[in-house]
Structures are given as structure tokens and as C-alpha cells.
Short mmCIF file of the N, C-alpha and C atoms (twelve columns), coordinates in Angstrom:
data_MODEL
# 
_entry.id   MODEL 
# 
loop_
_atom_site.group_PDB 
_atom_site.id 
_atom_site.type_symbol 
_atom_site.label_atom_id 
_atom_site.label_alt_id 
_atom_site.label_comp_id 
_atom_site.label_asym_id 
_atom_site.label_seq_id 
_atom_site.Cartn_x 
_atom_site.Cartn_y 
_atom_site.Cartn_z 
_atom_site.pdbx_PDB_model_num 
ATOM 1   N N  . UNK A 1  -11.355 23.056 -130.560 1 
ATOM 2   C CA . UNK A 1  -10.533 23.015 -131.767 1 
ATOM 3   C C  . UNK A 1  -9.119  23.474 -131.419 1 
ATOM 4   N N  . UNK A 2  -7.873  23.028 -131.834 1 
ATOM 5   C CA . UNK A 2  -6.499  23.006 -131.652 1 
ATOM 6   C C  . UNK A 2  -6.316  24.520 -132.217 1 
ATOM 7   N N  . UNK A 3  -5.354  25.095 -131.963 1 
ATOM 8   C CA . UNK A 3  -5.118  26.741 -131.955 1 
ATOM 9   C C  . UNK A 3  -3.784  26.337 -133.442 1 
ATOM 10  N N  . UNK A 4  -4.098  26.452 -134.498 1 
ATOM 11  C CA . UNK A 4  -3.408  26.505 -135.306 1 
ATOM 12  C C  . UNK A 4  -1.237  26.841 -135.231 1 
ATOM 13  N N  . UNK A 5  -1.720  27.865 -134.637 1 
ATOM 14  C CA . UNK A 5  -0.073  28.623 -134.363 1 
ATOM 15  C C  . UNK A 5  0.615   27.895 -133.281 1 
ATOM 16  N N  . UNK A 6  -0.255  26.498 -132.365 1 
ATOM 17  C CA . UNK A 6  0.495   25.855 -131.462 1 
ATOM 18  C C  . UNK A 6  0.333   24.660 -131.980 1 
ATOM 19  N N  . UNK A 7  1.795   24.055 -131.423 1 
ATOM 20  C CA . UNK A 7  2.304   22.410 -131.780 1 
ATOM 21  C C  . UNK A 7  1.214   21.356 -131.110 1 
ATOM 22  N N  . UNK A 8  1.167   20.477 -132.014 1 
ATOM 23  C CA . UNK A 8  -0.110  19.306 -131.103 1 
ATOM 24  C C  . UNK A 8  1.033   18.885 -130.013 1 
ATOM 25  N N  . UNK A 9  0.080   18.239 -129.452 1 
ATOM 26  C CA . UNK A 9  0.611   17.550 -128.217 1 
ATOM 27  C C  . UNK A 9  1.543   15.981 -128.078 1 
ATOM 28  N N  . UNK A 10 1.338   15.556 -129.415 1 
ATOM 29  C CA . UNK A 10 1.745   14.486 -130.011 1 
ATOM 30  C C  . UNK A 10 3.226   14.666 -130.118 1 
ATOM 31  N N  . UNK A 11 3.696   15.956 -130.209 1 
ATOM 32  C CA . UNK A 11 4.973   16.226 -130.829 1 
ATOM 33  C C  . UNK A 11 5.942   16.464 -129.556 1 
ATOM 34  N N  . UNK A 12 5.445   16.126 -128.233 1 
ATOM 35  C CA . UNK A 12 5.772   16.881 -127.022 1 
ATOM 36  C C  . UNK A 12 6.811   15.019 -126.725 1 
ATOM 37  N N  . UNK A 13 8.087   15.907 -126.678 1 
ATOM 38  C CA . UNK A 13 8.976   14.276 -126.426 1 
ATOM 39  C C  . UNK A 13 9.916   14.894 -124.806 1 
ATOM 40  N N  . UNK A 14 10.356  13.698 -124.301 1 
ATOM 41  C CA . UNK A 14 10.767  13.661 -122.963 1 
ATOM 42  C C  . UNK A 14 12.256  14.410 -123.321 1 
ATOM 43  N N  . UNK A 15 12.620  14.964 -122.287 1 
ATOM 44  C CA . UNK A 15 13.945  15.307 -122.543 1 
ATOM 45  C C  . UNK A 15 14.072  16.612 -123.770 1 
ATOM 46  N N  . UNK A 16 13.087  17.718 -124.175 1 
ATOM 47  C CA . UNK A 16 12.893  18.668 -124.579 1 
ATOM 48  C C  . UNK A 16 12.860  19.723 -123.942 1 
ATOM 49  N N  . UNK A 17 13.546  20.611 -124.555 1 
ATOM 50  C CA . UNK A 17 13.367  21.941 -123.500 1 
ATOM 51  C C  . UNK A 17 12.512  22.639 -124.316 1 
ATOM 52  N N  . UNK A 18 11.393  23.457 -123.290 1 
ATOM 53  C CA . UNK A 18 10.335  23.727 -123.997 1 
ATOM 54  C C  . UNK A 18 10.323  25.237 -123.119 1 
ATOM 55  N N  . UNK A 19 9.417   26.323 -123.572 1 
ATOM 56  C CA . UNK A 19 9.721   27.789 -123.176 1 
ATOM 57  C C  . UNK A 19 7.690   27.741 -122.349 1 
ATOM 58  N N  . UNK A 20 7.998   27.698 -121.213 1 
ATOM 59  C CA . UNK A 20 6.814   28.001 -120.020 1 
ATOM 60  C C  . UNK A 20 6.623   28.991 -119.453 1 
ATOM 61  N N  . UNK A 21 5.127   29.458 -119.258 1 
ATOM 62  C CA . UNK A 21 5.228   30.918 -118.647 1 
ATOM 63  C C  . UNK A 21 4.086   30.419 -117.232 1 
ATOM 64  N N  . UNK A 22 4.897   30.779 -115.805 1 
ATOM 65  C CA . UNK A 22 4.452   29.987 -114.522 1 
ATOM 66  C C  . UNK A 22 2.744   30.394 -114.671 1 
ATOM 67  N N  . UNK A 23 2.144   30.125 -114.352 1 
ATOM 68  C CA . UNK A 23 0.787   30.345 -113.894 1 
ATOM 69  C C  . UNK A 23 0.356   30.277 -112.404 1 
ATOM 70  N N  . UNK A 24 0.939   29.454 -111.928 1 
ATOM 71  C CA . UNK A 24 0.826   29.479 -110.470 1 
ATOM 72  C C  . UNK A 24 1.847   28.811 -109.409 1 
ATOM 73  N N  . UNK A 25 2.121   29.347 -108.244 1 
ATOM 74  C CA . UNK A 25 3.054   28.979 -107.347 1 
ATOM 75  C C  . UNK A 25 2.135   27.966 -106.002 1 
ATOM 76  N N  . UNK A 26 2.679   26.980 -106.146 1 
ATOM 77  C CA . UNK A 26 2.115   25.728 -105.375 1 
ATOM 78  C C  . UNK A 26 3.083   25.402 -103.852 1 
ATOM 79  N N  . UNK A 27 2.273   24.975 -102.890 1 
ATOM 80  C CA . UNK A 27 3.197   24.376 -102.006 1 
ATOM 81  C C  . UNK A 27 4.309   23.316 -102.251 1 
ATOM 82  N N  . UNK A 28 3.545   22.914 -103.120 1 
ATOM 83  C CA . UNK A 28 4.523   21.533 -104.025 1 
ATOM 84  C C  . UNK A 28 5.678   21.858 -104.646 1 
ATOM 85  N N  . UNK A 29 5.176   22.954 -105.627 1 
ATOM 86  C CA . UNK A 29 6.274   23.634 -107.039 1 
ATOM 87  C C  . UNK A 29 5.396   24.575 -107.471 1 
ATOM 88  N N  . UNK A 30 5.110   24.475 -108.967 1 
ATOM 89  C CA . UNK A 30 4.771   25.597 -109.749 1 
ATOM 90  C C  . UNK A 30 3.622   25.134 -110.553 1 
ATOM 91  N N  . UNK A 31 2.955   25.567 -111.305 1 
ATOM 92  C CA . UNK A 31 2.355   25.161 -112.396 1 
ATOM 93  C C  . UNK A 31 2.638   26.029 -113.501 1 
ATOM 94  N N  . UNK A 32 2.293   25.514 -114.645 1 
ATOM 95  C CA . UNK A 32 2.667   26.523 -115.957 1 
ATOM 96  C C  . UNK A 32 2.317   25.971 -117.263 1 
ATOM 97  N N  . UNK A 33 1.797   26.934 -117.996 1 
ATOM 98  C CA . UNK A 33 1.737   26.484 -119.374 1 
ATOM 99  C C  . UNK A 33 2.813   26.404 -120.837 1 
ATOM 100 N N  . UNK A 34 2.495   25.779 -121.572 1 
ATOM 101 C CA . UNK A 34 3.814   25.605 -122.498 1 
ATOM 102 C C  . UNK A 34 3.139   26.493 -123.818 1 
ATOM 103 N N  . UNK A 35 4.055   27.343 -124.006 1 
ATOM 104 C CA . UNK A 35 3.779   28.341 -124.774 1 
ATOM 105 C C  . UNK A 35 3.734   27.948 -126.508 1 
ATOM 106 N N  . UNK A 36 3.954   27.193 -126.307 1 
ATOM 107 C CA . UNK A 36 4.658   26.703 -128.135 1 
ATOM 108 C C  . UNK A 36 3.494   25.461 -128.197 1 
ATOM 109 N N  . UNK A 37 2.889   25.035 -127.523 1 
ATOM 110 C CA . UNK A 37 1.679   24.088 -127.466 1 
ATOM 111 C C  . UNK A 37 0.434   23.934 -127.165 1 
ATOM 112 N N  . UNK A 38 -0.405  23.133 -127.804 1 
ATOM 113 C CA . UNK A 38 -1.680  23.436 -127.736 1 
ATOM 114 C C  . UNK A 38 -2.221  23.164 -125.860 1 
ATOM 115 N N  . UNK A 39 -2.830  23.505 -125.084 1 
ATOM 116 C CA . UNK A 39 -3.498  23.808 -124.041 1 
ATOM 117 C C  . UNK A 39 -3.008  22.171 -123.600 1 
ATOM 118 N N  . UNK A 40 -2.326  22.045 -122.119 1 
ATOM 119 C CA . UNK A 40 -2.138  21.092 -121.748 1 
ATOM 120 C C  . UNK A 40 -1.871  21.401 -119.806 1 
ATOM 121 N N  . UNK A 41 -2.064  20.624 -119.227 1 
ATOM 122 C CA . UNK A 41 -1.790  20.814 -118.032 1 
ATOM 123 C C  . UNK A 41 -0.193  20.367 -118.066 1 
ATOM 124 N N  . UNK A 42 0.840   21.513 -116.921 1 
ATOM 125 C CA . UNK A 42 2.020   21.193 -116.487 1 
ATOM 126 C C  . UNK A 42 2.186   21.703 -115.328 1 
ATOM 127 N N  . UNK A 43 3.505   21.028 -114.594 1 
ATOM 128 C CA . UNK A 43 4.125   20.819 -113.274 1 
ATOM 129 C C  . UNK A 43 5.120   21.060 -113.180 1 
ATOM 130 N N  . UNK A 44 5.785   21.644 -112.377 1 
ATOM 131 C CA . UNK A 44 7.303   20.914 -111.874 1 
ATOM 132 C C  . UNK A 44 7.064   20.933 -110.827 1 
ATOM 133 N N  . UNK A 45 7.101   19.426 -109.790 1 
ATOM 134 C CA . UNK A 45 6.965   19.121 -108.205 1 
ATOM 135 C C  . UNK A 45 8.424   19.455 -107.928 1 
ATOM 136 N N  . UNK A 46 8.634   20.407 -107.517 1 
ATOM 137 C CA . UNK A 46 9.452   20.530 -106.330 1 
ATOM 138 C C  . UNK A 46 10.097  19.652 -105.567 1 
ATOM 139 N N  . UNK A 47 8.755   18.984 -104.529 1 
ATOM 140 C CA . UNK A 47 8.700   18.552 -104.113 1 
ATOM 141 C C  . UNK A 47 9.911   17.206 -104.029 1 
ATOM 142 N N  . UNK A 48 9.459   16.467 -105.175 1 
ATOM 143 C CA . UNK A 48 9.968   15.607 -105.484 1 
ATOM 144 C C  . UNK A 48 11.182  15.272 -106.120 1 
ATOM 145 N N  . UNK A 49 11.366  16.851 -107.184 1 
ATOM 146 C CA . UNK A 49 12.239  16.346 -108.215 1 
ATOM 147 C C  . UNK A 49 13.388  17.842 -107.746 1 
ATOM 148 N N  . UNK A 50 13.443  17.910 -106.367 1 
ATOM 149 C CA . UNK A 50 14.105  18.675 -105.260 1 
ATOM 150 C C  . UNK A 50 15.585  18.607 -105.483 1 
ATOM 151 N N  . UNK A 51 15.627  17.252 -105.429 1 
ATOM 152 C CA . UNK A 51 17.671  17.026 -105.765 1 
ATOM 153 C C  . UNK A 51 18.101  17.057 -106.660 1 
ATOM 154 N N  . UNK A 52 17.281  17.390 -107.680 1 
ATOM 155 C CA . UNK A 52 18.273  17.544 -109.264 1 
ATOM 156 C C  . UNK A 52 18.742  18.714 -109.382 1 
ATOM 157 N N  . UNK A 53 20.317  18.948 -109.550 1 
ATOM 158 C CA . UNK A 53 20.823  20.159 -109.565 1 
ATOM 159 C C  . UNK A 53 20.083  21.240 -110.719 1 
ATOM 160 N N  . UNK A 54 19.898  21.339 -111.785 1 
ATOM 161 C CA . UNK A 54 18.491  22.339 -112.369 1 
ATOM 162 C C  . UNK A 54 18.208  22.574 -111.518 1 
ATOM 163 N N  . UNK A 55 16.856  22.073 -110.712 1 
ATOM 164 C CA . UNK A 55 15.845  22.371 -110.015 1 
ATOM 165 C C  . UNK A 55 16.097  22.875 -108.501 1 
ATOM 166 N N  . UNK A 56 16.933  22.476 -108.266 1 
ATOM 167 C CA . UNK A 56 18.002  23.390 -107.140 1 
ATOM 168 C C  . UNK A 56 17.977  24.876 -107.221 1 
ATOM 169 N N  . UNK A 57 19.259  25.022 -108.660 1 
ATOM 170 C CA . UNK A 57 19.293  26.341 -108.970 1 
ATOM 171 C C  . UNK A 57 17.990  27.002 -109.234 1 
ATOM 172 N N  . UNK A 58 17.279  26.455 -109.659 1 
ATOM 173 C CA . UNK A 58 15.868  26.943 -110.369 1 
ATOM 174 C C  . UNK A 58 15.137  27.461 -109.076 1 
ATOM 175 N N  . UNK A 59 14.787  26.583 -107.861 1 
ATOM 176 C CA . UNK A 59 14.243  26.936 -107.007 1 
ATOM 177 C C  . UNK A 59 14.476  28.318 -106.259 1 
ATOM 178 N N  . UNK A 60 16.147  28.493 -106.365 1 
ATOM 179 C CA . UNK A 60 16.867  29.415 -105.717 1 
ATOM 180 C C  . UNK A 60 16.058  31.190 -106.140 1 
ATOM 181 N N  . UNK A 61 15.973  31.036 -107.482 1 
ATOM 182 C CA . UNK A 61 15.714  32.143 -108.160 1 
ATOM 183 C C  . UNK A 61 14.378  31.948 -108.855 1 
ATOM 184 N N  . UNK A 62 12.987  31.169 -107.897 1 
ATOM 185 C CA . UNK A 62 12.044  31.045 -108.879 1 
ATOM 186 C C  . UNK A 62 11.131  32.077 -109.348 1 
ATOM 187 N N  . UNK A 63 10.928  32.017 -110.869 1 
ATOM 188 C CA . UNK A 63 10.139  32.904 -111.487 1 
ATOM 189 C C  . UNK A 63 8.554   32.963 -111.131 1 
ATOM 190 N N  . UNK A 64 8.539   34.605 -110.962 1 
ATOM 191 C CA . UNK A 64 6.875   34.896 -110.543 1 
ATOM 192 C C  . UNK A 64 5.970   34.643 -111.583 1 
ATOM 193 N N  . UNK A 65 4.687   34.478 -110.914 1 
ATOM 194 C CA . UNK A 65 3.523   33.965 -111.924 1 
ATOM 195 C C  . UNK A 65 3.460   34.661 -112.969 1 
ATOM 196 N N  . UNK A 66 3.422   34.316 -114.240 1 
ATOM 197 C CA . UNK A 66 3.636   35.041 -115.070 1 
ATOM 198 C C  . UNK A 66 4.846   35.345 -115.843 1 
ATOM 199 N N  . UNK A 67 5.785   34.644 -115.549 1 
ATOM 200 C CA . UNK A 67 7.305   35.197 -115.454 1 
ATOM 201 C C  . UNK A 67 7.374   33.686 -116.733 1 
ATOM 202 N N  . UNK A 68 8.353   34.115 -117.786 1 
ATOM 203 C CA . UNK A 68 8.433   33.135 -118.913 1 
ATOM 204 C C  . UNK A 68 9.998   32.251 -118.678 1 
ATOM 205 N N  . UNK A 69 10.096  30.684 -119.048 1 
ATOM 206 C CA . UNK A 69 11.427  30.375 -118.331 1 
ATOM 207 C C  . UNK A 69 11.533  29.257 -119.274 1 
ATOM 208 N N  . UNK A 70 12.865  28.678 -119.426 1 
ATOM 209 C CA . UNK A 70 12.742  27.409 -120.278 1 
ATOM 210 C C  . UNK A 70 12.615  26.246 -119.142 1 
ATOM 211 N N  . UNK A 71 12.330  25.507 -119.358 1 
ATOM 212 C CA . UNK A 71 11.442  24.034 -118.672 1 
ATOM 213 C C  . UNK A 71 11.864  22.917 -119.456 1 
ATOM 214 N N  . UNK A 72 12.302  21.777 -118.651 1 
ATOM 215 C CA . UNK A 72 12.413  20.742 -119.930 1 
ATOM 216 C C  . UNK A 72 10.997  19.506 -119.492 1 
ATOM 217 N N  . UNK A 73 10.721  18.927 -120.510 1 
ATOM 218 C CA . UNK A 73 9.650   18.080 -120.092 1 
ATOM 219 C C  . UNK A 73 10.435  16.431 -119.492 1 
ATOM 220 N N  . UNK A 74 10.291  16.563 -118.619 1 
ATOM 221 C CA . UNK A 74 10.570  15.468 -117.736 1 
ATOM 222 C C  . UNK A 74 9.679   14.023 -117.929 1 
ATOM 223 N N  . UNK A 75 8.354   13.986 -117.861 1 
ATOM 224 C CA . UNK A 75 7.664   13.037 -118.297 1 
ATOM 225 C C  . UNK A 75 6.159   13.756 -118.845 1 
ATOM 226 N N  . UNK A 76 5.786   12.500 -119.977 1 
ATOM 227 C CA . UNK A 76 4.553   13.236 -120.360 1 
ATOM 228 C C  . UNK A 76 3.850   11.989 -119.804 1 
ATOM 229 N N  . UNK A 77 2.588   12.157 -119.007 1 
ATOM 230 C CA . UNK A 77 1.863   11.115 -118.491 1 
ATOM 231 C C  . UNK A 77 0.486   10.982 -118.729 1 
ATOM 232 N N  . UNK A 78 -0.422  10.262 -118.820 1 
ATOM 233 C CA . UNK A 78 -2.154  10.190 -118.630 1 
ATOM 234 C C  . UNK A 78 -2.494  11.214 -117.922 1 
ATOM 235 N N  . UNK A 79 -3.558  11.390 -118.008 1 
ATOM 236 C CA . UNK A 79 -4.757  12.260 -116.777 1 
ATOM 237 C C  . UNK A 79 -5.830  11.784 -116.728 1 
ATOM 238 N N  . UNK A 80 -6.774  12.432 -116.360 1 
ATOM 239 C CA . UNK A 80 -7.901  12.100 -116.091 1 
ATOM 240 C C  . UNK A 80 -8.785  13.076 -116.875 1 
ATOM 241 N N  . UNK A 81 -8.456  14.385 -116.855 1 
ATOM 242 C CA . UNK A 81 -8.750  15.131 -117.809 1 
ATOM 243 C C  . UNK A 81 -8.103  15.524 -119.168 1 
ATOM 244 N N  . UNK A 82 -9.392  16.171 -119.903 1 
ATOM 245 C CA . UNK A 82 -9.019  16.614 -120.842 1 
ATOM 246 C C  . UNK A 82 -7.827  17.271 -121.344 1 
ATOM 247 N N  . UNK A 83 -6.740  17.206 -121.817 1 
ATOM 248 C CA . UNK A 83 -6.651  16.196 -123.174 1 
ATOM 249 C C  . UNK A 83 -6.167  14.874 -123.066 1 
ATOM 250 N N  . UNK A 84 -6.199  15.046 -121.641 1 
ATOM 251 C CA . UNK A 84 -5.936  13.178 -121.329 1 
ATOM 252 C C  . UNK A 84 -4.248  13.300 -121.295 1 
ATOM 253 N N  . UNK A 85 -3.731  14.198 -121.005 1 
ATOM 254 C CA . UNK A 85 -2.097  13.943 -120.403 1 
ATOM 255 C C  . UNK A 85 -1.603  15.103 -119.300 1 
ATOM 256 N N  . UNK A 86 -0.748  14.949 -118.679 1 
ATOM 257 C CA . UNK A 86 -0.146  16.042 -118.049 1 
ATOM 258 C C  . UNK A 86 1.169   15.809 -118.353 1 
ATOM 259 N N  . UNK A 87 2.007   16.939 -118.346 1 
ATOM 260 C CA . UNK A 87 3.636   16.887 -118.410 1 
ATOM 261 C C  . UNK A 87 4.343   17.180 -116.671 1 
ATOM 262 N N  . UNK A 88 4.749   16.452 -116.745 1 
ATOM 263 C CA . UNK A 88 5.954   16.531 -115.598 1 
ATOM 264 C C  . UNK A 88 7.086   17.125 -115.913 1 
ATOM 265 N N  . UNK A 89 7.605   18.763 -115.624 1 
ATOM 266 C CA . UNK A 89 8.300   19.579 -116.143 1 
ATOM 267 C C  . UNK A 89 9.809   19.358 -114.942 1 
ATOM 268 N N  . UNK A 90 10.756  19.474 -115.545 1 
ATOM 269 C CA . UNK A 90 11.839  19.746 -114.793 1 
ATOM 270 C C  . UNK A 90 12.841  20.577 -115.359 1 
ATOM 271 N N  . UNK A 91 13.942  21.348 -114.338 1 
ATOM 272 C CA . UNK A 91 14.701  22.367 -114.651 1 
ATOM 273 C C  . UNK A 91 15.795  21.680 -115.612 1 
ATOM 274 N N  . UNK A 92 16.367  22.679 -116.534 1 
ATOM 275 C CA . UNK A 92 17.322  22.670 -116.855 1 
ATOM 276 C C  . UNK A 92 18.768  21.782 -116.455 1 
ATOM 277 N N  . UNK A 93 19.696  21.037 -116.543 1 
ATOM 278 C CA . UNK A 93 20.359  20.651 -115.304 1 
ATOM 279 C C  . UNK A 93 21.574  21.269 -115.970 1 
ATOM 280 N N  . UNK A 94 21.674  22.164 -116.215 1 
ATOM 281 C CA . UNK A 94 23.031  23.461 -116.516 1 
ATOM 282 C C  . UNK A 94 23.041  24.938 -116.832 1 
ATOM 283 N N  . UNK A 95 23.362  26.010 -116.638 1 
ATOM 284 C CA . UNK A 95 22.356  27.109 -116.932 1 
ATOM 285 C C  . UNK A 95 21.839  27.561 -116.221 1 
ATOM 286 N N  . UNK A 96 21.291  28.588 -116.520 1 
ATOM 287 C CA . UNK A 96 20.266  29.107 -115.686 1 
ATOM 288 C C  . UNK A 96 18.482  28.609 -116.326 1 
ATOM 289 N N  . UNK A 97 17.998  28.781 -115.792 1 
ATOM 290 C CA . UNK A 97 16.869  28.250 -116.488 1 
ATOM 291 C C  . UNK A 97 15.919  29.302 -117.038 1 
# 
């Protein structure tokens, strides 16, 4: 059952900055959950999304597990699991994040 006090997932649009608290530090990037929404898997690959100035700065100074940060949602995509999407998170591109 959906947690009343969090936003469905329906409402989650690209290009939003949304407030994440890391959960885990990856060889890739990070993982993290979105605090303002109901239970969803998120990312930011590193890896990949390496040259965007955000994610530059972001990398420079990244927040420990646990550590709360704004995130913008970069893409929301399918999964395989439950609830059937993942977000592709990326930094800020001005700011600190």
C-alpha cells in the first residue's frame, strides 16, 4: 500500500529537482532514495553522466550514505521490478547540489 505522506510515482516528471538521501556508494555512482516519494529505485551513473558540469561538481564533494542532497530526475525508465520504473538521477547543472 502507497505511504500516504509520499507523492505517487506518476507525478515524478523529467527535469525536476527532487530532495534524495544517498543510500549507497557504487563503483558506478550512487544510489538513493527520493524522499518526497513513494518507494522507487534511483541512480546517478557517474559513470556515464561524468561530463555534465552538475555532476562534475557533485562528484567533487560527494555526499556520504545517508547524507540528504537535491538530485534532479534525469530520466524515469521501466524495470523489471517492482514498481516497474527506475529514475535516472542527475546533478544539478548550477549550484551546489
Amino acid at each position: 500500500m502507497a505511504d500516504p505522506a509520499r507523492r505517487p510515482l506518476s507525478e515524478l516528471r523529467e527535469g525536476e529537482t527532487v530532495q534524495a538521501t544517498i543510500t549507497g556508494h557504487q563503483p558506478w555512482g550512487l544510489t538513493a532514495e527520493l524522499n518526497e516519494y513513494e518507494a522507487v529505485g534511483a541512480s546517478l551513473d557517474i559513470m556515464r553522466r561524468g561530463s555534465e558540469p552538475g555532476v562534475q561538481r557533485f562528484v567533487q564533494e560527494l555526499p556520504p550514505v545517508g547524507g540528504i542532497v537535491d538530485l534532479v530526475v534525469g530520466e524515469v525508465r521501466t524495470w523489471h521490478r517492482e514498481p516497474g520504473i527506475w529514475v535516472d538521477l542527475t546533478a544539478p547543472g548550477h549550484g551546489r547540489a
